[in-house]
Amino acid sequence: MDVPVLEVGGSHVTAAVVSSDTWAVDVVERADLESQLAAEIVLGQLATAARKLPLAKGLAVALPGPFDVATGIAWYRGQGKFDQLYGYNVGESLRDLLDLDEILFMNDAEAFAVGEWTAGQVRGIDRCVGVTIGTGIGTAFLADGWVVREGETVPPGGELYKTSYDGKPLEDSISARAILRAYFDRTGSEEPEIGVKEIAERARGGAEDARDVLLDAFGVLAAALKPWLERFGVTKVVLGGSISGAFDIIREVFDVEVAATKDTEHSALIGAAAHYLRSR
């Protein structure tokens, strides 16, 4: 069965068809998304992308939080994206715009983890965790491929970013902005065009400051994850997001089996499709 999927980011929307036979992904369109414009404009852009897909049987949508996937209501505020959607019923609006009865939403970090469980680095593993790192941290704790959000064995809501480390919100230590800030503090200069990718390249080139910043940040992640991995009985962790490209540098900070995704572009699309099929 082919599943139409939208993967929504802060600056783009990807429309794709995922085959459940092979988990192959056919990207139909990747379009810019003006996420800070009025809600009606943003929804119109999403609908335009979705209309390029075969929608007869419904639509799966992976998107960032805070978003209530059950009701389809967005709760973005101060995120630098989708602020005009706060309190907006995205699900109802998209169903009306697309004349669809069935739209299934999924958190993008959870979609990534389920995609990796379905066809990636943690395929078929009973207890695993997916971690995405970019502007923030996304986590998903999976038991037999199903997301676990409640109980004493996972962080609140299954979301590690809601925890703290050393008296500070975790994302103050491990996120793109935290790594950049630590690097600028350490080097005493700010370079407007530098990102985590460039810091990783400098670390590979022998720059100790760059290497130390990455090791410190991921060391915090490893320490913050450790008690939850033990409680949940995790046997493998998969890293995704833009920062996963630094995995070769920071692998040493983890004392559990960890892998970086081999498919940064498609894992969330596959996960949203797999969740859609399992939820029918």
Coordinates of C-alpha atoms in Angstrom, one line a residue:
M1 CA 0.0 0.0 0.0
D2 CA 1.2 3.5 -0.8
V3 CA 0.8 6.1 2.0
P4 CA 0.8 9.9 1.2
V5 CA 2.8 11.8 3.8
L6 CA 3.6 15.4 4.7
E7 CA 6.7 16.1 6.7
V8 CA 6.6 19.6 8.1
G9 CA 9.6 21.6 9.3
G10 CA 10.1 25.2 10.4
S11 CA 11.1 26.2 6.9
H12 CA 9.9 23.5 4.6
V13 CA 7.3 20.9 3.8
T14 CA 8.0 17.6 2.1
A15 CA 5.3 15.8 0.3
A16 CA 6.0 12.1 -0.4
V17 CA 4.5 8.7 -1.1
V18 CA 5.8 5.8 1.0
S19 CA 5.5 2.2 -0.2
S20 CA 4.7 -0.2 2.7
D21 CA 6.0 -3.1 0.6
T22 CA 9.6 -1.9 0.5
W23 CA 9.5 1.4 2.5
A24 CA 10.8 3.2 -0.5
V25 CA 10.1 6.9 -0.4
D26 CA 9.1 8.9 -3.5
V27 CA 9.5 12.6 -2.7
V28 CA 6.9 14.4 -4.8
E29 CA 7.8 17.9 -3.6
R30 CA 10.0 19.7 -1.1
A31 CA 8.7 23.3 -0.9
D32 CA 9.6 26.3 1.2
L33 CA 7.2 27.0 4.1
E34 CA 6.7 30.5 5.5
S35 CA 6.0 29.4 9.0
Q36 CA 5.7 32.8 10.6
L37 CA 2.9 34.1 8.4
A38 CA -0.8 34.1 9.2
A39 CA -2.4 30.7 10.0
E40 CA -4.5 30.7 6.8
I41 CA -1.4 31.3 4.6
V42 CA 0.6 28.5 6.3
L43 CA -2.4 26.1 6.1
G44 CA -2.8 27.0 2.4
Q45 CA 0.9 26.2 1.8
L46 CA 0.5 22.8 3.5
A47 CA -2.7 22.1 1.5
T48 CA -1.0 23.0 -1.8
A49 CA 1.8 20.5 -1.1
A50 CA -0.7 17.8 0.0
R51 CA -2.7 18.2 -3.2
K52 CA 0.2 16.9 -5.2
L53 CA -0.3 13.5 -3.5
P54 CA -2.8 10.7 -4.0
L55 CA -5.2 11.5 -1.1
A56 CA -8.1 9.1 -1.7
K57 CA -7.3 7.0 1.4
G58 CA -6.2 9.8 3.8
L59 CA -3.0 11.5 4.8
A60 CA -0.2 11.1 7.4
V61 CA 1.5 14.2 8.7
A62 CA 4.7 14.4 10.8
L63 CA 5.4 17.8 12.4
P64 CA 7.2 19.3 15.3
G65 CA 5.7 20.0 18.8
P66 CA 4.2 21.4 20.8
F67 CA 1.2 20.0 18.9
D68 CA -1.7 17.9 20.1
V69 CA -1.7 15.0 17.6
A70 CA -5.0 13.7 18.9
T71 CA -7.0 16.8 18.4
G72 CA -5.0 18.5 15.7
I73 CA -4.5 21.7 17.6
A74 CA -1.2 23.6 17.5
W75 CA 0.3 25.1 20.6
Y76 CA 3.4 26.8 19.2
R77 CA 4.6 29.9 21.0
G78 CA 8.0 31.5 21.1
Q79 CA 9.4 28.7 18.9
G80 CA 10.4 31.0 16.0
K81 CA 8.0 29.1 13.8
F82 CA 4.2 28.7 13.5
D83 CA 3.4 31.3 16.2
Q84 CA 0.3 32.3 14.3
L85 CA -1.0 28.8 14.7
Y86 CA -1.3 28.9 18.5
G87 CA -4.6 27.4 19.5
Y88 CA -5.5 26.8 15.8
N89 CA -7.2 23.5 14.8
V90 CA -4.9 22.5 12.1
G91 CA -6.6 19.1 11.7
E92 CA -10.0 20.5 11.1
S93 CA -8.7 23.1 8.7
L94 CA -6.7 20.7 6.6
R95 CA -9.6 18.2 6.4
D96 CA -11.8 21.0 5.1
L97 CA -9.2 22.3 2.6
L98 CA -8.4 18.9 1.3
D99 CA -11.9 17.4 1.6
L100 CA -10.5 14.5 3.6
D101 CA -12.0 12.5 6.5
E102 CA -8.8 10.9 7.7
I103 CA -5.6 12.8 8.6
L104 CA -3.3 11.2 11.2
F105 CA -0.7 13.5 12.9
M106 CA 2.5 12.4 14.5
N107 CA 5.3 14.2 16.3
D108 CA 8.3 14.4 14.0
A109 CA 10.8 13.0 16.6
E110 CA 8.4 10.1 17.2
A111 CA 8.0 9.6 13.4
F112 CA 11.8 9.5 13.1
A113 CA 12.2 6.9 15.7
V114 CA 9.4 4.7 14.3
G115 CA 10.9 5.1 10.9
E116 CA 14.3 3.9 12.2
W117 CA 12.5 1.0 14.0
T118 CA 10.7 0.1 10.7
A119 CA 13.5 0.3 8.2
G120 CA 16.6 1.8 9.9
Q121 CA 19.3 1.5 12.6
V122 CA 17.0 0.1 15.3
R123 CA 14.9 -2.1 13.1
G124 CA 12.8 -4.6 15.0
I125 CA 14.5 -3.9 18.4
D126 CA 12.1 -4.4 21.3
R127 CA 13.3 -1.4 23.4
C128 CA 15.0 1.5 21.8
V129 CA 15.1 5.3 21.8
G130 CA 15.3 7.8 19.0
V131 CA 16.9 11.2 19.7
T132 CA 16.7 14.1 17.2
I133 CA 18.9 17.1 17.8
G134 CA 18.6 20.4 16.0
T135 CA 17.1 23.6 17.3
G136 CA 16.0 21.5 20.3
I137 CA 15.9 17.9 21.4
G138 CA 13.2 15.4 20.4
T139 CA 13.0 11.9 21.9
A140 CA 10.8 8.8 21.4
F141 CA 10.9 5.7 23.6
L142 CA 9.7 2.7 21.7
A143 CA 8.4 -0.6 22.9
D144 CA 7.9 -3.0 20.0
G145 CA 7.7 0.0 17.7
W146 CA 5.0 1.8 19.7
V147 CA 5.7 5.1 21.3
V148 CA 5.6 5.1 25.1
R149 CA 4.8 8.5 26.7
E150 CA 3.5 7.6 30.2
G151 CA 4.8 5.8 33.2
E152 CA 7.9 6.0 35.5
T153 CA 10.3 4.5 33.0
V154 CA 10.2 7.5 30.6
P155 CA 10.6 11.3 31.0
P156 CA 7.4 13.4 31.3
G157 CA 5.5 12.7 28.1
G158 CA 8.4 10.7 26.9
E159 CA 10.2 14.0 26.1
L160 CA 13.7 14.4 27.5
Y161 CA 13.7 18.1 26.7
K162 CA 11.3 18.6 29.6
T163 CA 14.1 17.5 32.1
S164 CA 17.0 19.5 33.4
Y165 CA 20.7 18.9 33.9
D166 CA 22.9 20.6 36.4
G167 CA 20.1 22.9 37.4
K168 CA 19.4 24.1 33.8
P169 CA 16.9 23.1 31.1
L170 CA 18.6 20.3 29.2
E171 CA 18.4 22.2 25.9
D172 CA 20.6 24.9 27.4
S173 CA 23.4 22.4 27.2
I174 CA 22.6 20.2 24.1
S175 CA 21.0 21.9 21.1
A176 CA 22.3 23.8 18.1
R177 CA 22.0 27.1 19.9
A178 CA 23.7 25.7 23.0
I179 CA 26.6 24.3 21.0
L180 CA 27.1 27.6 19.1
R181 CA 27.0 29.6 22.3
A182 CA 29.5 27.4 24.0
Y183 CA 31.8 27.5 21.0
F184 CA 31.7 31.3 20.8
D185 CA 32.3 31.6 24.5
R186 CA 35.3 29.3 24.3
T187 CA 36.9 30.9 21.3
G188 CA 35.9 34.5 22.2
S189 CA 34.5 35.3 18.8
E190 CA 31.2 35.1 17.0
E191 CA 31.0 34.1 13.3
P192 CA 27.5 34.7 12.0
E193 CA 27.8 32.1 9.2
I194 CA 29.1 29.2 11.3
G195 CA 26.9 26.3 12.3
V196 CA 27.3 23.0 14.1
K197 CA 28.3 21.4 10.8
E198 CA 31.2 23.8 10.5
I199 CA 32.2 23.2 14.1
A200 CA 32.3 19.5 13.4
E201 CA 34.5 20.0 10.4
R202 CA 36.9 22.1 12.4
A203 CA 37.0 19.3 15.0
R204 CA 37.8 16.8 12.4
G205 CA 40.6 19.1 11.2
G206 CA 42.2 19.1 14.6
A207 CA 40.7 22.1 16.4
E208 CA 40.6 21.2 20.0
D209 CA 38.1 23.9 21.0
A210 CA 35.6 22.6 18.5
R211 CA 36.1 19.0 19.6
D212 CA 35.8 19.8 23.3
V213 CA 32.6 21.8 22.8
L214 CA 30.9 18.8 20.9
L215 CA 32.1 16.3 23.5
D216 CA 30.9 18.4 26.4
A217 CA 27.4 18.9 24.8
F218 CA 27.0 15.2 23.9
G219 CA 28.4 14.2 27.2
V220 CA 25.5 16.0 28.9
L221 CA 23.1 14.2 26.6
A222 CA 24.6 10.8 27.4
A223 CA 24.4 11.6 31.2
A224 CA 20.8 12.9 31.0
L225 CA 19.7 9.8 28.9
K226 CA 21.5 7.2 31.0
P227 CA 18.9 6.8 33.9
W228 CA 16.0 6.7 31.5
L229 CA 17.8 4.1 29.3
E230 CA 18.2 1.9 32.3
R231 CA 14.7 2.3 33.5
F232 CA 13.2 1.6 30.1
G233 CA 15.5 -1.3 29.4
V234 CA 16.9 0.3 26.2
T235 CA 19.3 -1.8 24.2
K236 CA 20.1 0.7 21.4
V237 CA 19.8 4.4 20.7
V238 CA 19.6 6.0 17.2
L239 CA 20.5 9.7 16.7
G240 CA 19.0 11.9 14.0
G241 CA 18.5 15.5 13.2
S242 CA 21.1 18.0 11.8
I243 CA 23.6 17.4 14.5
S244 CA 23.8 13.6 14.0
G245 CA 26.4 14.3 11.4
A246 CA 28.9 14.9 14.2
F247 CA 28.4 11.3 15.4
D248 CA 31.9 10.2 14.4
I249 CA 33.4 12.8 16.8
I250 CA 31.2 12.2 19.8
R251 CA 30.5 8.4 19.8
E252 CA 33.0 7.9 22.7
V253 CA 30.8 9.7 25.2
F254 CA 28.1 7.0 25.2
D255 CA 28.5 3.7 27.1
V256 CA 25.5 2.1 25.4
E257 CA 25.1 1.0 21.8
V258 CA 24.4 4.1 19.7
A259 CA 24.1 4.6 16.0
A260 CA 23.5 7.6 13.7
T261 CA 20.7 7.4 11.1
K262 CA 21.8 6.7 7.6
D263 CA 18.7 8.4 6.2
T264 CA 18.2 11.8 7.7
E265 CA 15.8 12.9 4.9
H266 CA 13.4 9.9 4.9
S267 CA 13.1 8.3 8.3
A268 CA 10.3 10.6 9.6
L269 CA 8.4 10.0 6.4
I270 CA 8.7 6.2 6.8
G271 CA 7.7 6.4 10.4
A272 CA 4.6 8.5 9.8
A273 CA 3.5 6.1 7.1
A274 CA 4.2 3.1 9.3
H275 CA 2.2 4.6 12.2
Y276 CA -0.6 5.4 9.8
L277 CA -0.9 1.8 8.7
R278 CA -0.6 0.4 12.2
S279 CA -3.3 2.8 13.5
R280 CA -5.9 2.0 10.9

